[in-house]
């Protein structure tokens, strides 16, 4: 609290105020008690704004809100950066008592702009993206994002009068992975509830990349066969060209090209060879090859590959089953021998044949009990 008593007098009470440029600032000065002594507000240039309820400065932006013996509140509208500074409230006692209040004006940054990129860029080219904003006070902060991931730029701050110009730059080499990537510049400032943002989507031109896909794993005579040329590039390479063994396609009646596809309607042995797909744009040319070998279905069997696979699986299953039977059989045989040895125990120790028979019969009874137990 900015007040205290000194001798017979007291100091007025004020409060610092922060306002956004273009906003409204209410400046209040009060005292705890007063014997009809006047209060006065003065600006940083020590010009009197209001003396009690009397307006002293011709400024349409400044108006009186409340004037009593204990309070003087004024309003400054459409605040500008030049309004910032120390305002003085005076209590006209003997001697005059004064208290100062600081008016802070926040400069709102202008919406950012990204410069330095001319579409399109070529793969391998170095580009510089620069994001700039003016009018901030204090200086704004700029952040960069590549899609949703933050990347670090080089920031530069320059004073322009009472506000600041802030720039941030990114310098990097581009390739095809940057094509269509969004670079977003965000301006953060205390005067903003959420950042101002602007986005630049890169367009990168790059040479084609070509792959060939085929419709059959094992092509056979008489079958319908299709090759597709998958080409990626910017600009999109159109059209694609097909060649066989380094020359043009030899049989255009059976070898039909539609867009990116090459279709051979009825395969035969003469179709064996190397097929090449070629794609071009203004950046460069690329190609891919596929070697076709047409199989004789009679040599393979109608479902030769399937039978071979099934035969292999069956052989493995039979081998595993035989191994299990052998292991289980040996385990059972070993335990059966041990069991019979225990059955005959007692007959071996008998003094004569009759006793041996009795002992064996007795053990036989116990054996039956054991068999029931184990079953």
PDB file of N, CA, C and O in Angstrom, residues 212-220 223-228 261-264 267 290 292:
ATOM      1  N   UNK A 212       7.675 -51.260 -60.104  1.00  0.00           N
ATOM      2  CA  UNK A 212       6.759 -52.062 -60.928  1.00  0.00           C
ATOM      3  C   UNK A 212       6.130 -53.141 -60.051  1.00  0.00           C
ATOM      4  O   UNK A 212       6.829 -53.864 -59.345  1.00  0.00           O
ATOM      5  N   UNK A 213       4.799 -53.251 -60.102  1.00  0.00           N
ATOM      6  CA  UNK A 213       4.098 -54.342 -59.417  1.00  0.00           C
ATOM      7  C   UNK A 213       3.511 -55.273 -60.470  1.00  0.00           C
ATOM      8  O   UNK A 213       3.228 -54.851 -61.604  1.00  0.00           O
ATOM      9  N   UNK A 214       3.325 -56.562 -60.109  1.00  0.00           N
ATOM     10  CA  UNK A 214       2.821 -57.544 -61.074  1.00  0.00           C
ATOM     11  C   UNK A 214       1.677 -58.333 -60.454  1.00  0.00           C
ATOM     12  O   UNK A 214       1.591 -58.511 -59.246  1.00  0.00           O
ATOM     13  N   UNK A 215       0.799 -58.842 -61.319  1.00  0.00           N
ATOM     14  CA  UNK A 215      -0.443 -59.466 -60.858  1.00  0.00           C
ATOM     15  C   UNK A 215      -0.286 -60.948 -60.525  1.00  0.00           C
ATOM     16  O   UNK A 215      -1.117 -61.509 -59.815  1.00  0.00           O
ATOM     17  N   UNK A 216       0.755 -61.634 -61.035  1.00  0.00           N
ATOM     18  CA  UNK A 216       0.920 -63.072 -60.800  1.00  0.00           C
ATOM     19  C   UNK A 216       2.312 -63.354 -60.251  1.00  0.00           C
ATOM     20  O   UNK A 216       3.299 -62.782 -60.706  1.00  0.00           O
ATOM     21  N   UNK A 217       2.373 -64.266 -59.273  1.00  0.00           N
ATOM     22  CA  UNK A 217       3.681 -64.673 -58.737  1.00  0.00           C
ATOM     23  C   UNK A 217       4.378 -65.602 -59.715  1.00  0.00           C
ATOM     24  O   UNK A 217       5.576 -65.466 -59.995  1.00  0.00           O
ATOM     25  N   UNK A 218       3.612 -66.576 -60.238  1.00  0.00           N
ATOM     26  CA  UNK A 218       4.183 -67.524 -61.212  1.00  0.00           C
ATOM     27  C   UNK A 218       3.343 -67.453 -62.491  1.00  0.00           C
ATOM     28  O   UNK A 218       2.316 -68.127 -62.619  1.00  0.00           O
ATOM     29  N   UNK A 219       3.742 -66.604 -63.439  1.00  0.00           N
ATOM     30  CA  UNK A 219       2.982 -66.471 -64.685  1.00  0.00           C
ATOM     31  C   UNK A 219       3.080 -67.747 -65.526  1.00  0.00           C
ATOM     32  O   UNK A 219       4.167 -68.328 -65.657  1.00  0.00           O
ATOM     33  N   UNK A 220       1.949 -68.165 -66.080  1.00  0.00           N
ATOM     34  CA  UNK A 220       1.927 -69.374 -66.895  1.00  0.00           C
ATOM     35  C   UNK A 220       1.309 -69.071 -68.266  1.00  0.00           C
ATOM     36  O   UNK A 220       0.545 -68.117 -68.418  1.00  0.00           O
ATOM     37  N   UNK A 223      -2.265 -67.320 -69.471  1.00  0.00           N
ATOM     38  CA  UNK A 223      -2.864 -66.483 -68.437  1.00  0.00           C
ATOM     39  C   UNK A 223      -2.896 -65.008 -68.840  1.00  0.00           C
ATOM     40  O   UNK A 223      -2.176 -64.557 -69.713  1.00  0.00           O
ATOM     41  N   UNK A 224      -3.751 -64.286 -68.120  1.00  0.00           N
ATOM     42  CA  UNK A 224      -3.870 -62.825 -68.256  1.00  0.00           C
ATOM     43  C   UNK A 224      -2.900 -62.201 -67.256  1.00  0.00           C
ATOM     44  O   UNK A 224      -2.900 -62.536 -66.076  1.00  0.00           O
ATOM     45  N   UNK A 225      -2.039 -61.293 -67.710  1.00  0.00           N
ATOM     46  CA  UNK A 225      -0.952 -60.792 -66.860  1.00  0.00           C
ATOM     47  C   UNK A 225      -0.897 -59.268 -66.924  1.00  0.00           C
ATOM     48  O   UNK A 225      -1.033 -58.670 -67.996  1.00  0.00           O
ATOM     49  N   UNK A 226      -0.710 -58.645 -65.741  1.00  0.00           N
ATOM     50  CA  UNK A 226      -0.712 -57.185 -65.681  1.00  0.00           C
ATOM     51  C   UNK A 226       0.501 -56.680 -64.905  1.00  0.00           C
ATOM     52  O   UNK A 226       0.822 -57.168 -63.827  1.00  0.00           O
ATOM     53  N   UNK A 227       1.164 -55.665 -65.474  1.00  0.00           N
ATOM     54  CA  UNK A 227       2.227 -54.924 -64.796  1.00  0.00           C
ATOM     55  C   UNK A 227       1.746 -53.493 -64.580  1.00  0.00           C
ATOM     56  O   UNK A 227       1.121 -52.900 -65.463  1.00  0.00           O
ATOM     57  N   UNK A 228       2.038 -52.953 -63.376  1.00  0.00           N
ATOM     58  CA  UNK A 228       1.670 -51.564 -63.103  1.00  0.00           C
ATOM     59  C   UNK A 228       2.916 -50.770 -62.732  1.00  0.00           C
ATOM     60  O   UNK A 228       3.715 -51.202 -61.903  1.00  0.00           O
ATOM     61  N   UNK A 261      -0.622 -48.904 -66.691  1.00  0.00           N
ATOM     62  CA  UNK A 261      -0.685 -50.362 -66.696  1.00  0.00           C
ATOM     63  C   UNK A 261      -0.329 -50.939 -68.058  1.00  0.00           C
ATOM     64  O   UNK A 261      -0.727 -50.403 -69.097  1.00  0.00           O
ATOM     65  N   UNK A 262       0.415 -52.052 -67.997  1.00  0.00           N
ATOM     66  CA  UNK A 262       0.702 -52.853 -69.188  1.00  0.00           C
ATOM     67  C   UNK A 262       0.042 -54.211 -68.990  1.00  0.00           C
ATOM     68  O   UNK A 262       0.363 -54.928 -68.044  1.00  0.00           O
ATOM     69  N   UNK A 263      -0.867 -54.556 -69.890  1.00  0.00           N
ATOM     70  CA  UNK A 263      -1.585 -55.817 -69.786  1.00  0.00           C
ATOM     71  C   UNK A 263      -1.229 -56.717 -70.976  1.00  0.00           C
ATOM     72  O   UNK A 263      -1.292 -56.268 -72.139  1.00  0.00           O
ATOM     73  N   UNK A 264      -0.843 -57.964 -70.662  1.00  0.00           N
ATOM     74  CA  UNK A 264      -0.602 -58.971 -71.708  1.00  0.00           C
ATOM     75  C   UNK A 264      -1.765 -59.949 -71.629  1.00  0.00           C
ATOM     76  O   UNK A 264      -1.945 -60.648 -70.630  1.00  0.00           O
ATOM     77  N   UNK A 267      -0.552 -64.958 -72.188  1.00  0.00           N
ATOM     78  CA  UNK A 267       0.897 -65.152 -72.091  1.00  0.00           C
ATOM     79  C   UNK A 267       1.373 -66.318 -72.948  1.00  0.00           C
ATOM     80  O   UNK A 267       0.691 -67.346 -73.059  1.00  0.00           O
ATOM     81  N   UNK A 290      11.364 -55.229 -64.736  1.00  0.00           N
ATOM     82  CA  UNK A 290      10.796 -56.486 -64.267  1.00  0.00           C
ATOM     83  C   UNK A 290      11.126 -57.554 -65.311  1.00  0.00           C
ATOM     84  O   UNK A 290      10.864 -57.373 -66.504  1.00  0.00           O
ATOM     85  N   UNK A 292      10.310 -61.048 -66.845  1.00  0.00           N
ATOM     86  CA  UNK A 292       9.192 -61.985 -66.958  1.00  0.00           C
ATOM     87  C   UNK A 292       9.690 -63.330 -67.473  1.00  0.00           C
ATOM     88  O   UNK A 292      10.404 -63.390 -68.478  1.00  0.00           O
TER      89      UNK A 292
END
